[in-house]
PDB file of C-alpha atoms in Angstrom:
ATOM      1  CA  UNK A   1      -8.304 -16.956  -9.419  1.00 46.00           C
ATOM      2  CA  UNK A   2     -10.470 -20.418  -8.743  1.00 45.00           C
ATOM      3  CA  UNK A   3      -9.935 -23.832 -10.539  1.00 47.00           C
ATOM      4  CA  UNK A   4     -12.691 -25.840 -12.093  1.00 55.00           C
ATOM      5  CA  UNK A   5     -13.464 -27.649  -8.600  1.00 57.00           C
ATOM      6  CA  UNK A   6     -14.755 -24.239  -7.343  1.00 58.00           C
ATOM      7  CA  UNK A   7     -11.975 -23.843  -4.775  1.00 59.00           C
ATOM      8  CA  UNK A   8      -9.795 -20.587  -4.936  1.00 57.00           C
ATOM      9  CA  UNK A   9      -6.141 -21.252  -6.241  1.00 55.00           C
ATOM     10  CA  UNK A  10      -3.527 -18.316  -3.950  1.00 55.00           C
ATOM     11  CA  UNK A  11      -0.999 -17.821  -6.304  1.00 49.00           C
ATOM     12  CA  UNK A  12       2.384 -16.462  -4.366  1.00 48.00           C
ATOM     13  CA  UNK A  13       4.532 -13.795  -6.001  1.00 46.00           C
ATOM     14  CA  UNK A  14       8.197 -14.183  -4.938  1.00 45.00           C
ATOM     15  CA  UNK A  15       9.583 -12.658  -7.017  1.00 44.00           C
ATOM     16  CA  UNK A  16      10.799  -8.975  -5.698  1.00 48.00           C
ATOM     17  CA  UNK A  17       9.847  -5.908  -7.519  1.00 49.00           C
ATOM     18  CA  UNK A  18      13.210  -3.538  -7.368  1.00 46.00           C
ATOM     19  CA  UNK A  19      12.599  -1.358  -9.791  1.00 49.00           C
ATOM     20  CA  UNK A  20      13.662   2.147  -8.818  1.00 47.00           C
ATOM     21  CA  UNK A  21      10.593   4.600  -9.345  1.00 49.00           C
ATOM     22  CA  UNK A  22      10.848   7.535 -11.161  1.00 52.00           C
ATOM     23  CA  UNK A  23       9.293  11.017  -9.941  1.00 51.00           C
ATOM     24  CA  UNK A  24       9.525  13.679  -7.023  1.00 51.00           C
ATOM     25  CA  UNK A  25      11.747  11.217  -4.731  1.00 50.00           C
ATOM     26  CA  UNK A  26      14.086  13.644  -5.457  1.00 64.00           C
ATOM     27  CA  UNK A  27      11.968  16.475  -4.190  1.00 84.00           C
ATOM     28  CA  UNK A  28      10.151  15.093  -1.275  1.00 90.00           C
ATOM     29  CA  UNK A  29      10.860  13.844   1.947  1.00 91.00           C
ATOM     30  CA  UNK A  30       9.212  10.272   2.379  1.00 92.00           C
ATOM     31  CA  UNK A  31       7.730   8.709   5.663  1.00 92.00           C
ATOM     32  CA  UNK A  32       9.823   5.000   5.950  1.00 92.00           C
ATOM     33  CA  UNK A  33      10.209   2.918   9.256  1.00 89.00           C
ATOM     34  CA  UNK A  34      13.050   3.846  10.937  1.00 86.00           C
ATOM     35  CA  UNK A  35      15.245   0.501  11.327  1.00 87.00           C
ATOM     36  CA  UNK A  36      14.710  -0.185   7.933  1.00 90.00           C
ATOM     37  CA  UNK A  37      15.640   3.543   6.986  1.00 89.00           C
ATOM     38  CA  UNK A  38      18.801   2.895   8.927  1.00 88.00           C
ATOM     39  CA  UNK A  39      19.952  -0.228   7.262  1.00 90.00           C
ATOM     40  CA  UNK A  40      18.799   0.870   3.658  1.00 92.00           C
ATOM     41  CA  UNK A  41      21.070   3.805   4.282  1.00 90.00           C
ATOM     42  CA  UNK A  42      24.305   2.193   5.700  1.00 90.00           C
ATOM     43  CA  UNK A  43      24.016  -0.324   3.162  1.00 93.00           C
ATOM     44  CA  UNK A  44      22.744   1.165   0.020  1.00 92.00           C
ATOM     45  CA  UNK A  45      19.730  -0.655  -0.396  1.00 94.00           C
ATOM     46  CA  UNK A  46      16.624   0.373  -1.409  1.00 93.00           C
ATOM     47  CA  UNK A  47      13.475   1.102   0.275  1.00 92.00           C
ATOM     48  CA  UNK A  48       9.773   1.729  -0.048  1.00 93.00           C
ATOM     49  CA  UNK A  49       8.058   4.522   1.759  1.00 93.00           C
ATOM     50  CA  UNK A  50       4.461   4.832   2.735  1.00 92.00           C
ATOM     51  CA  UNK A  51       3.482   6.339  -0.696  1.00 92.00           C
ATOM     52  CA  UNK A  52       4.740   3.870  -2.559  1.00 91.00           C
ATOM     53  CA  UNK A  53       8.182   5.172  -4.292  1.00 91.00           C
ATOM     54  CA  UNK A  54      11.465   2.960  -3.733  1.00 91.00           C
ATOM     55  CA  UNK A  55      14.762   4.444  -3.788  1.00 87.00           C
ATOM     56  CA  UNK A  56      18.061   4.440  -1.924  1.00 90.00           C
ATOM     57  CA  UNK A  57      18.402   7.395   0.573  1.00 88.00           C
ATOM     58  CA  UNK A  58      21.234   9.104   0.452  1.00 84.00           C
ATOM     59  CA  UNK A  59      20.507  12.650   1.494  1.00 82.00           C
ATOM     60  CA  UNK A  60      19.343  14.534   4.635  1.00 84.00           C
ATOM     61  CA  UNK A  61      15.763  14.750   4.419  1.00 85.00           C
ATOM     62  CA  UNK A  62      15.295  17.417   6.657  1.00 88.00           C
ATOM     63  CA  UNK A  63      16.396  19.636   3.478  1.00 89.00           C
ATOM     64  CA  UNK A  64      12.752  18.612   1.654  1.00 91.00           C
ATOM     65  CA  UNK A  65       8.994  19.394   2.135  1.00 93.00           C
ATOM     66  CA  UNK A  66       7.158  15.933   3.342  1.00 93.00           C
ATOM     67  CA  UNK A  67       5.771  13.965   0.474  1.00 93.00           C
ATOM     68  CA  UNK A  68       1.956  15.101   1.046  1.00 93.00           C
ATOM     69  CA  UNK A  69       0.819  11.276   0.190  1.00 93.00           C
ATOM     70  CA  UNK A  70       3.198   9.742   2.631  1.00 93.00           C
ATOM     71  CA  UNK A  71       1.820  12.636   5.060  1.00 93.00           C
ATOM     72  CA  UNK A  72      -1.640  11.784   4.596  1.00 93.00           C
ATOM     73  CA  UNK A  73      -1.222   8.067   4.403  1.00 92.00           C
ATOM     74  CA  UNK A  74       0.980   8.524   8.038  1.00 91.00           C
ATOM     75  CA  UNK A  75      -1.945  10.862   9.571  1.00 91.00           C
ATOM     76  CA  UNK A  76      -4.233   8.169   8.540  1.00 90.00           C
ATOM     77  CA  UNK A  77      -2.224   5.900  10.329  1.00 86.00           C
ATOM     78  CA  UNK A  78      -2.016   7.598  13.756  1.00 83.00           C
ATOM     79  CA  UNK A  79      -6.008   8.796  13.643  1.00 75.00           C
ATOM     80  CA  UNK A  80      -5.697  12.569  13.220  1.00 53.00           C
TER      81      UNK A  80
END
């Protein structure tokens, strides 16, 4: 966005987007940072992963196939 005088105008969102998302969260193991994976799940908070999708954890993901975008996004990541 820029105002008349030519300068650019930064408009801050602070408002926080908690919308749960809908979709294969429930079928996919998702790539999140660990101490935030830790405290989302002793408190019941939600969290975003690397793909994008925000839920609360609540069950063991080793039970799930890896979310392929949160795979490739995390491969991406590390260089492979």
């Amino acid at each position: 966005m820029t105002n008349p005088d030519g300068g650019t105008i930064i408009q801050e969102r602070t408002d926080a987007d908690l919308r749960y998302d809908e979709g294969d969260h429930e079928r996919f193991a998702h790539y999140v940072p660990k101490d935030q994976l830790m405290e989302a799940m002793v408190n019941g908070t939600a969290i975003r992963a690397l793909c994008g999708k925000l839920w609360v954890p609540s069950r063991d993901p080793e039970r799930f196939p890896i979310c392929p975008e949160c795979k490739e996004i995390h491969e991406g990541m590390l260089g492979d």
